[in-house]
Coordinates of C-alpha atoms and ligand atoms in Angstrom, one line a residue:
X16 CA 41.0 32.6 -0.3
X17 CA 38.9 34.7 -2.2
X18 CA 37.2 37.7 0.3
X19 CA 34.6 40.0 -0.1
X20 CA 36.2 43.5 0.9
X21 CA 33.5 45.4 3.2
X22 CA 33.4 48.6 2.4
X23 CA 31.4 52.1 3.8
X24 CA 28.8 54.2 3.0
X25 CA 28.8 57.5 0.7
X26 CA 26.3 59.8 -1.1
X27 CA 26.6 60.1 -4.4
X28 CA 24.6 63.9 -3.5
X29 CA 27.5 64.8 -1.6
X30 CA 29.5 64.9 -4.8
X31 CA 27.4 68.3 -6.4
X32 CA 29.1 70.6 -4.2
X33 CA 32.6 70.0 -6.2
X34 CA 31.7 67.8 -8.9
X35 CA 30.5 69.9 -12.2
X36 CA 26.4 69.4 -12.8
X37 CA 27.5 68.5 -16.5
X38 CA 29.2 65.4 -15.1
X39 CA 26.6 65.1 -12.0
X40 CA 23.2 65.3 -14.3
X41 CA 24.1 62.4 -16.9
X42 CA 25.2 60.3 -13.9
X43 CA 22.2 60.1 -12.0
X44 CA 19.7 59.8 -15.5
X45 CA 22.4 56.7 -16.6
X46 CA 22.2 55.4 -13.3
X47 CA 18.5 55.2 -13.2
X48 CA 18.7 53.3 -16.2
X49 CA 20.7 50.7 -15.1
X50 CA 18.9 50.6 -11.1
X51 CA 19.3 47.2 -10.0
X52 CA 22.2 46.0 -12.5
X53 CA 24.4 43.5 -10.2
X54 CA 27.9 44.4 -10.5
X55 CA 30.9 42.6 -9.5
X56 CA 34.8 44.0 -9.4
X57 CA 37.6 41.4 -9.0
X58 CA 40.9 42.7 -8.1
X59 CA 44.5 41.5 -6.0
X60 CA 44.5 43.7 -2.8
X61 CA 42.1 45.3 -0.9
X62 CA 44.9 48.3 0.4
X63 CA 48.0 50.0 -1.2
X64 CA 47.7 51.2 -5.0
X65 CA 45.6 52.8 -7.1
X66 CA 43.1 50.1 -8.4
X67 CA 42.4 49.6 -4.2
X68 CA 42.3 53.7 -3.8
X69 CA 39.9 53.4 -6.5
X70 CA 37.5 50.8 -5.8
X71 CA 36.9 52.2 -2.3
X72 CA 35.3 55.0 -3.4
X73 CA 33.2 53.6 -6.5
X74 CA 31.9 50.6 -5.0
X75 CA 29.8 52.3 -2.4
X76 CA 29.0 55.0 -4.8
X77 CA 28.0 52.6 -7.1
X78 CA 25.5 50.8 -4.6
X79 CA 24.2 54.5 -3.4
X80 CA 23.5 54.8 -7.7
X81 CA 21.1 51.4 -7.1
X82 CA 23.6 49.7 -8.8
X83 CA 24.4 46.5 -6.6
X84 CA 28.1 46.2 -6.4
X85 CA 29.9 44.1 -4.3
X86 CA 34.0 44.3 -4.8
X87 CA 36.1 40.6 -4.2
X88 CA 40.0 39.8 -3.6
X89 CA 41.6 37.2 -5.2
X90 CA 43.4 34.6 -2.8
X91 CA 47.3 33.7 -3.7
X92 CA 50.1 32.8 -2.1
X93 CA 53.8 34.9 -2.1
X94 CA 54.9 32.8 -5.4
X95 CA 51.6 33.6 -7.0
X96 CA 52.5 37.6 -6.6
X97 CA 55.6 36.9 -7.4
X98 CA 54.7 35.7 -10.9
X99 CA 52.2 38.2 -11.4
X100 CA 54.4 41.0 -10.7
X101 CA 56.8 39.6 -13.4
X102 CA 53.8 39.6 -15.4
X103 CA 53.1 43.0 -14.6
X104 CA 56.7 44.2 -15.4
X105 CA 56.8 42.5 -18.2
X106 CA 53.4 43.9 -19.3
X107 CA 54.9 47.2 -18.7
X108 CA 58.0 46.5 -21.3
X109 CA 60.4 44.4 -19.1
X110 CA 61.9 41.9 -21.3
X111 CA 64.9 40.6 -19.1
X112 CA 62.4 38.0 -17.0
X113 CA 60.2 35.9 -19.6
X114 CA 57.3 34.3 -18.0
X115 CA 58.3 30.4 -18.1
X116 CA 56.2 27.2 -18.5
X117 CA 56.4 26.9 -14.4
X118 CA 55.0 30.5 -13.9
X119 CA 52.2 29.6 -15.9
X120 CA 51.4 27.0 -13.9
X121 CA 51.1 28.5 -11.0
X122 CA 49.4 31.1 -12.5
X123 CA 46.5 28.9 -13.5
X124 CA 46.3 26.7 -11.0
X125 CA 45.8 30.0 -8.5
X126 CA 42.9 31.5 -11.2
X127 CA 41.4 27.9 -11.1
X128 CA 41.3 28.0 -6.6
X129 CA 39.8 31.0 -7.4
X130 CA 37.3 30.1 -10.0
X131 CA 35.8 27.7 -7.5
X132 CA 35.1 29.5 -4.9
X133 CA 34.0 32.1 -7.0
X134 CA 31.3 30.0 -8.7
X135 CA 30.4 27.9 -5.3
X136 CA 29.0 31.2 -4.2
X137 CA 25.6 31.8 -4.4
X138 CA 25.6 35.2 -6.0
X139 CA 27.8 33.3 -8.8
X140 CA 24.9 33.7 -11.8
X141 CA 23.5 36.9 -10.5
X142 CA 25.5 39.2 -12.0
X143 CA 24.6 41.2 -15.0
X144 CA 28.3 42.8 -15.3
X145 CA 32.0 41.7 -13.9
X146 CA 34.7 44.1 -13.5
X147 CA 38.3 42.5 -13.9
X148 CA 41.2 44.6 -12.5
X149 CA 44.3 44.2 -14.3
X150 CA 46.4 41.1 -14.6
X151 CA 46.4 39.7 -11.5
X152 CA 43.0 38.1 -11.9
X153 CA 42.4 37.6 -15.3
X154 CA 42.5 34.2 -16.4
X155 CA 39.6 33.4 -13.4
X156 CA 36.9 33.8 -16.3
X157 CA 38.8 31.0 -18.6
X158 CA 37.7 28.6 -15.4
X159 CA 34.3 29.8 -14.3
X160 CA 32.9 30.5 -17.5
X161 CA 30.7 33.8 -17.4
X162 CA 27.6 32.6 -15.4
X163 CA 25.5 34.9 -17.4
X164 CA 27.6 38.0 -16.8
X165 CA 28.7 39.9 -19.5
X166 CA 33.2 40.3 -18.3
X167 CA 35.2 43.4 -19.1
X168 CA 39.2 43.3 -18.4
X169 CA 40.0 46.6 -17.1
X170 CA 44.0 47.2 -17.6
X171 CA 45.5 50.2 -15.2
X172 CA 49.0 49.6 -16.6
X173 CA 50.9 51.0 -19.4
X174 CA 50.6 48.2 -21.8
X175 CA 51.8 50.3 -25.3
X176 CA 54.7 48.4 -25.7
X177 CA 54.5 45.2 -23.7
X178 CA 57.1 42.1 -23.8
X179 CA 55.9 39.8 -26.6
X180 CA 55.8 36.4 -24.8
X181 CA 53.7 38.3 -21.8
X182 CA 50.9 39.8 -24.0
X183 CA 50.5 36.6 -26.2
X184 CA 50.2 34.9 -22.9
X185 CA 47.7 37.1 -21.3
X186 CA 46.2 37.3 -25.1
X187 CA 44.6 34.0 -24.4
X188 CA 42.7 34.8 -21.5
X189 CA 41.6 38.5 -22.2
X190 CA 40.2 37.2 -25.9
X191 CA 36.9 35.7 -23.4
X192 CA 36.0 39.1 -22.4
X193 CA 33.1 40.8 -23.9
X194 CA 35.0 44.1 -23.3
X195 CA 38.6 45.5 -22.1
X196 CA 39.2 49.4 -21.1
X197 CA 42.6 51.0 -21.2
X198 CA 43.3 54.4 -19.8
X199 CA 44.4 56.0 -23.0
X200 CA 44.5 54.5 -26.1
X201 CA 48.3 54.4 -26.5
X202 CA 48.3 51.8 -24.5
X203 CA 46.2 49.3 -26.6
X204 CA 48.1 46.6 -27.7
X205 CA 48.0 46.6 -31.6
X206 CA 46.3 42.9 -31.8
X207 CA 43.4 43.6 -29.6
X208 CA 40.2 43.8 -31.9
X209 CA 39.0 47.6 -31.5
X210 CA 35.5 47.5 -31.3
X211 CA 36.1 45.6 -27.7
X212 CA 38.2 48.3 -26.4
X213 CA 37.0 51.7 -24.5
X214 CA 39.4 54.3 -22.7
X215 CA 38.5 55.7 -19.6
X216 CA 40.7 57.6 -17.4
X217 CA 40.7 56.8 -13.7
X218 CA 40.0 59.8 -11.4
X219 CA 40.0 60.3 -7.5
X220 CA 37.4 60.8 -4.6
X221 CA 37.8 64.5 -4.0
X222 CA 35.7 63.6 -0.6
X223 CA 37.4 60.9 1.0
X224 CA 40.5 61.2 3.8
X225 CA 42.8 61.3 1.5
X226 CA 41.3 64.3 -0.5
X227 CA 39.0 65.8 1.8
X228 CA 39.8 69.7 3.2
X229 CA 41.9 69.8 5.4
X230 CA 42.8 72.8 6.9
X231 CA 46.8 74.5 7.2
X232 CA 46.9 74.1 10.3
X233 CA 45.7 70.5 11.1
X234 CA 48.3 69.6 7.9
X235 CA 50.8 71.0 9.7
X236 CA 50.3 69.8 12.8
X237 CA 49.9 65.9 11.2
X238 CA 53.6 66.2 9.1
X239 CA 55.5 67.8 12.5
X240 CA 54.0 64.7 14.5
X241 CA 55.7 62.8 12.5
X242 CA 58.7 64.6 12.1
X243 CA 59.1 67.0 9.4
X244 CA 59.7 71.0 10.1
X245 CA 57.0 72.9 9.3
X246 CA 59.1 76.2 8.7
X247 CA 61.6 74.3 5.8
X248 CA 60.4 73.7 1.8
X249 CA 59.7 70.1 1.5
X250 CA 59.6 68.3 -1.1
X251 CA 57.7 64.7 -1.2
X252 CA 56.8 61.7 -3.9
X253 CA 53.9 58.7 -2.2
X254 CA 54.2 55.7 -4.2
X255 CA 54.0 52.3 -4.0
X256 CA 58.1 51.5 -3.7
X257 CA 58.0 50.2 -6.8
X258 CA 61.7 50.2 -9.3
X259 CA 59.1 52.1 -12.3
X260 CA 58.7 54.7 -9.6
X261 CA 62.3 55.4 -9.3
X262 CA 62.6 56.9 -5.7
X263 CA 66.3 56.5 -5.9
X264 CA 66.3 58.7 -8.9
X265 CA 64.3 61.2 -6.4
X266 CA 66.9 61.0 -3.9
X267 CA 69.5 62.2 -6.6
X268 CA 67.6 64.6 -8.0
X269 CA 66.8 66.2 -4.1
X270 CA 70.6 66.3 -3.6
X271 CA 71.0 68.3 -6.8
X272 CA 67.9 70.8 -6.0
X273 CA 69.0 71.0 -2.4
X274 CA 72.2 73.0 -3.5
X275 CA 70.4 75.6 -5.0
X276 CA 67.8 75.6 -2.2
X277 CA 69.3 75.2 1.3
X278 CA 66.9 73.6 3.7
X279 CA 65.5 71.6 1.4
X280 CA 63.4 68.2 3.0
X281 CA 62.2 65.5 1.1
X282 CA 59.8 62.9 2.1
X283 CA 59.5 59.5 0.4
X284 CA 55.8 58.2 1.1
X285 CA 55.4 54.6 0.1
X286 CA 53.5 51.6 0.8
X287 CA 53.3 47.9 1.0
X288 CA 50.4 46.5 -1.2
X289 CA 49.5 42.9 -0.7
X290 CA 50.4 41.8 -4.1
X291 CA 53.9 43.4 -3.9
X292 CA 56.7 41.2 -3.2
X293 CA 59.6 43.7 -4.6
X294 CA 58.2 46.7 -2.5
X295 CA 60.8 45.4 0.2
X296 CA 63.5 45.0 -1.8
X297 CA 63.1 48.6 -3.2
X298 CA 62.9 50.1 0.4
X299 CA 66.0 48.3 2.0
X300 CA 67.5 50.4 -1.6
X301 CA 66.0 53.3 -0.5
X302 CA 66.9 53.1 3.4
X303 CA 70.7 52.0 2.4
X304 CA 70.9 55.7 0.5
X305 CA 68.9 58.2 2.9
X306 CA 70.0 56.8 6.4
X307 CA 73.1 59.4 6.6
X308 CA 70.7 61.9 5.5
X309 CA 69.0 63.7 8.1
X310 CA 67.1 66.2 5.4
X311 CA 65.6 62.5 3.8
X312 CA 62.7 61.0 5.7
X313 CA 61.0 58.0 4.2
X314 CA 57.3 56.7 5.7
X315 CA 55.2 53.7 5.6
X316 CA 52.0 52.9 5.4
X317 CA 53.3 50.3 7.8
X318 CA 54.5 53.0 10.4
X319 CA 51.2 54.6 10.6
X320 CA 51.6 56.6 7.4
X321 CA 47.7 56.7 6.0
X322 CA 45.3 58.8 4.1
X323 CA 45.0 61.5 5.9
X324 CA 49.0 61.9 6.6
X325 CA 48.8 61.5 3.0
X326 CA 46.7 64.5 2.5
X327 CA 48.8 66.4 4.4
X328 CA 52.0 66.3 2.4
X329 CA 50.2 66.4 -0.7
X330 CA 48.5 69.7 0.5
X331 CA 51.8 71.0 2.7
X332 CA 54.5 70.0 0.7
X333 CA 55.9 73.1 -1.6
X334 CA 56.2 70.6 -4.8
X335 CA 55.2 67.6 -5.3
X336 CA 57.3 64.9 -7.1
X337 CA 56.5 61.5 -9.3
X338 CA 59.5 60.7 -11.0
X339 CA 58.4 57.6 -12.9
X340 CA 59.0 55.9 -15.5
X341 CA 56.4 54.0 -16.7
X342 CA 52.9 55.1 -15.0
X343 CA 49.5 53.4 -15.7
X344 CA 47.9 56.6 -14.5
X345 CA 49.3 57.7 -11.3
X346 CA 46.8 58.5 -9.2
X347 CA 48.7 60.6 -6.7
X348 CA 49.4 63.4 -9.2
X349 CA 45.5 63.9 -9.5
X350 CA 45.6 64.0 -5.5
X351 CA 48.5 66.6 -5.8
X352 CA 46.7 68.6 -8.0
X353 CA 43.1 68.6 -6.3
X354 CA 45.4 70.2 -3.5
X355 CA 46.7 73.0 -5.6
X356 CA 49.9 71.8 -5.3
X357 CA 52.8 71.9 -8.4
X358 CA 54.1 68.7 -9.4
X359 CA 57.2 68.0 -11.0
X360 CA 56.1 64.5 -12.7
X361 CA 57.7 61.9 -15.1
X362 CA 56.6 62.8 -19.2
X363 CA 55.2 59.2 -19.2
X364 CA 52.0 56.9 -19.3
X365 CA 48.9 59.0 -18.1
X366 CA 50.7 61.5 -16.2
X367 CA 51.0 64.0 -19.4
X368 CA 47.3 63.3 -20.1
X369 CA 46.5 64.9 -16.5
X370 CA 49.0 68.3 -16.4
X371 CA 47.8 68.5 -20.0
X372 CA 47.9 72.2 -21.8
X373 CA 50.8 73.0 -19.3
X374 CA 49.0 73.0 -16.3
X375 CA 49.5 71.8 -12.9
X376 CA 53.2 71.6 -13.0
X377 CA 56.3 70.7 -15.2
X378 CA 57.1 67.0 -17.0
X379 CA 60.6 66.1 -16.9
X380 CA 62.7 63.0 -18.0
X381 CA 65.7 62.8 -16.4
X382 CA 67.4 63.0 -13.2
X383 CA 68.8 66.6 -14.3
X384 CA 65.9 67.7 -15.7
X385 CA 63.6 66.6 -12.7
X386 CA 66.4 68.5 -10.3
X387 CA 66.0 71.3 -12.6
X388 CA 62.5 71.3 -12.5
X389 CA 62.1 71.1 -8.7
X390 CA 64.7 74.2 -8.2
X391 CA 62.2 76.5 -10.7
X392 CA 59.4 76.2 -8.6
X393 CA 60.9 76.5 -5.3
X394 CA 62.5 79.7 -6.0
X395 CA 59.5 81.2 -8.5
X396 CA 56.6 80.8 -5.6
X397 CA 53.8 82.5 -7.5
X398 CA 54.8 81.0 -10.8
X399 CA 54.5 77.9 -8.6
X400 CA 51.2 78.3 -7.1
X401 CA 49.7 79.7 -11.1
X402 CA 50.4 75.8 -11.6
X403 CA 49.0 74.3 -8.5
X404 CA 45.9 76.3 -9.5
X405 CA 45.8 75.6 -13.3
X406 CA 45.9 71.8 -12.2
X407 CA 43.4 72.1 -9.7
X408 CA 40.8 73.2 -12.4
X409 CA 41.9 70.6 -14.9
X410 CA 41.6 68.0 -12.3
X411 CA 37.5 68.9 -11.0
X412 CA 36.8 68.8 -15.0
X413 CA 38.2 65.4 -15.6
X414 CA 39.7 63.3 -12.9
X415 CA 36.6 63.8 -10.3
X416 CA 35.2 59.9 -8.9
X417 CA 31.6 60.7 -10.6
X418 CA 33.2 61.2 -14.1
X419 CA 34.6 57.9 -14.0
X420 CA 31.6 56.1 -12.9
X421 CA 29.5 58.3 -15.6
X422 CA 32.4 56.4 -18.2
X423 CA 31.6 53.2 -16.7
X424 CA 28.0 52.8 -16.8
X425 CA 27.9 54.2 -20.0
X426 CA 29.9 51.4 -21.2
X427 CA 27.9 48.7 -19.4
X428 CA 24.6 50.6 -20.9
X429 CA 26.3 49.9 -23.8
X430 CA 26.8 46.6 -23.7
X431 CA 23.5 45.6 -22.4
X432 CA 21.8 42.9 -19.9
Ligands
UDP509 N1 49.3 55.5 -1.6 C1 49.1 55.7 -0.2 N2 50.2 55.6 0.6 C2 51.4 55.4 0.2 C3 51.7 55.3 -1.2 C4 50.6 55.3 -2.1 O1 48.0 55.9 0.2 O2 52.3 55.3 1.0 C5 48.2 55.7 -2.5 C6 48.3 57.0 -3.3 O3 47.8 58.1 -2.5 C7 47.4 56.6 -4.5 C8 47.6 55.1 -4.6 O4 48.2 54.6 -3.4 O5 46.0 56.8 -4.1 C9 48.6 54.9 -5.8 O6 48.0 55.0 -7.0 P1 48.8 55.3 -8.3 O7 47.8 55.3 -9.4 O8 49.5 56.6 -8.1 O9 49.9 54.2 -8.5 P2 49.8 52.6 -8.5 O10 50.2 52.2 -7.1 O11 48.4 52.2 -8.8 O12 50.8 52.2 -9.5

């Protein structure tokens, strides 16, 4: 069934004391341009991945702005996540599992439940602009029909080299939007027209749980609740559990690091999103290898593992680790960073564009090279924390919430009532 996700209060004010004035001042004057523009953001899951992380922030930010936004969840059922995480691999360069006649049709026939309830609702008309988050949702437009609305297909996935048969398939519903955004433009597929395409990074809420201050102390105190020792180097990667994440290739590369750095903990932070059906799969793989490994501790967000656990490790942790191998974005290395902690991260998808100029850490690609990595900043610890720092700046210039909304109304300015 399609929901609306409720969501709380924030002040946009609240954001001068970290956010740069240069990024603060254009905000509010495009905002006051745009004051009563009725927005809507369609997405797959309300918790559990980036696009969620995201819209939790902008959405009330966005209604604090005078912009009217009001964020919706798809309804589908496990076979309709099943086929569009197929569709998402693929979409990502998977080729082994084509998308068949069958998938299609449940596909559809899930965008068309949705289409209904979408337009039976009275609001359905009303908006000036709809958000569409990545695949999932997509091909709802092909059955509403815009209602008025000017549609723009947001993509948070690495789509530079997708499978064939799953862009020509997607092709046909994206080619109804007025306007697609990609996070970098590598990752716009060659046959997309270019004047329809803008690239905006995403960024992340330096004020909520996740990201907020948190003092040594209190982040200590959170991790040994839950059973990590405070007084040992730890090591940690939160991701969805999620194969393009690798977290088995992080186990191997903590065994190889730990031999050069006795002690050695490392945490594997995942969770279960909604619209996730091989996250289980991935963490029976991962419990089968770490369960004789008292130095391996591995958290959900289903065992009480949330944002503000999260926070902790990202702030406590000596390095930081996301190991993966293809990466939309990858929100979590922004939260790292904002922390002041290094991160050893995969070379791939947006994760160079955010520890650009060397900062923030090292890129690696390979198991070897990741190990490597890891054992250089554990045993150089003000080489280490030169990084952490580096990154921190890099991230309040770029990756800070309010420049992403600035992106985002400029684009709907752009394309008009
Ligand atoms: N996350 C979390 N708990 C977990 C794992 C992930 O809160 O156990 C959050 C993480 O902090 C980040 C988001 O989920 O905010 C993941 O976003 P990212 O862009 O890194 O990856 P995605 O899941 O979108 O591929």
């Amino acid at each position: 069934m399609l929901q609306t996700v409720d969501v709380g209060e924030l002040s946009i004010e609240s954001y001068r004391s970290v956010v740069p004035d240069q990024i603060m001042d254009p905000l509010l004057d495009t905002a006051r341009e745009l004051r009563g523009a009725r927005v809507l953001h369609l997405s797959a899951t309300p918790y559990g991945g980036g696009v969620s992380e995201l819209l939790r922030s902008a959405v009330p930010l966005y209604n604090d702005l005078g912009i009217t936004t009001t964020w919706k969840i798809i309804g589908g059922n496990p076979p309709f996540f099943t086929v569009t995480k197929k569709l998402h691999n693929a979409l990502q360069g998977e080729s082994r599992k084509p998308i068949t006649r069958e998938d299609q049709d449940v596909y559809e026939r899930t965008a068309e439940m949705n289409a209904g309830e979408l337009r039976s609702d009275p609001r359905f008309g009303g908006y000036d602009f709809v958000f569409v988050h990545d695949p999932q949702p997509s091909a709802v437009l092909s059955f509403t029909g815009k209602g008025g609305a000017s549609w723009i297909w947001r993509c948070h996935i690495d789509t530079s080299a997708p499978s064939a048969d799953a862009w020509d398939y997607l092709k046909t519903f994206i080619s109804g939007y007025d306007a697609t955004v990609f996070t970098m433009s590598q990752f716009v597929p060659p046959d997309l027209a270019p004047e329809r395409v803008d690239i905006i990074p995403p960024a992340i809420d330096p004020l909520s749980p996740k990201n907020m201050s948190l003092d040594d102390r209190t982040a200590y105190a959170v991790l040994n609740w839950i059973g990590i020792e405070p007084g040992r180097p730890l090591i940690t990667q939160v991701s969805r559990f999620d194969p393009w994440k690798d977290p088995l290739g992080v186990i191997e590369a903590f065994r190889i690091a730990r031999r050069r750095v006795p002690g050695l903990q490392l945490a594997l932070v995942g969770s279960m999103a909604l619209d996730d059906p091989e996250a289980w799969e991935v963490y029976r793989a991962i419990s089968a290898e770490s369960e004789h490994d008292p130095a391996i501790h591995v958290f959900t967000n289903l065992t009480g593992v949330g944002n503000v656990e999260v926070n902790a490790f990202q702030r406590v942790s000596t390095v930081m680790v996301q190991k993966s191998i293809r990466e939309g974005f990858g929100l979590v290395v922004s939260e790292a960073l904002w922390k002041g902690t290094p991160v050893v991260a995969g070379a791939t998808g947006g994760i160079p564009l955010q520890m650009a100029d060397d900062a923030g850490g090292l890129l690696v690609d390979s198991i070897a090279g990741c190990a490597d990595a890891i054992g250089t900043l554990l045993t150089d610890p003000a080489g280490a924390a030169a990084l952490g720092m580096s990154g921190k700046e890099r991230v309040r210039r770029h990756f800070l919430l309010p420049r992403l909304l600035l992106d985002e109304l400029t684009l709907v300015k752009g394309i008009g009532r």
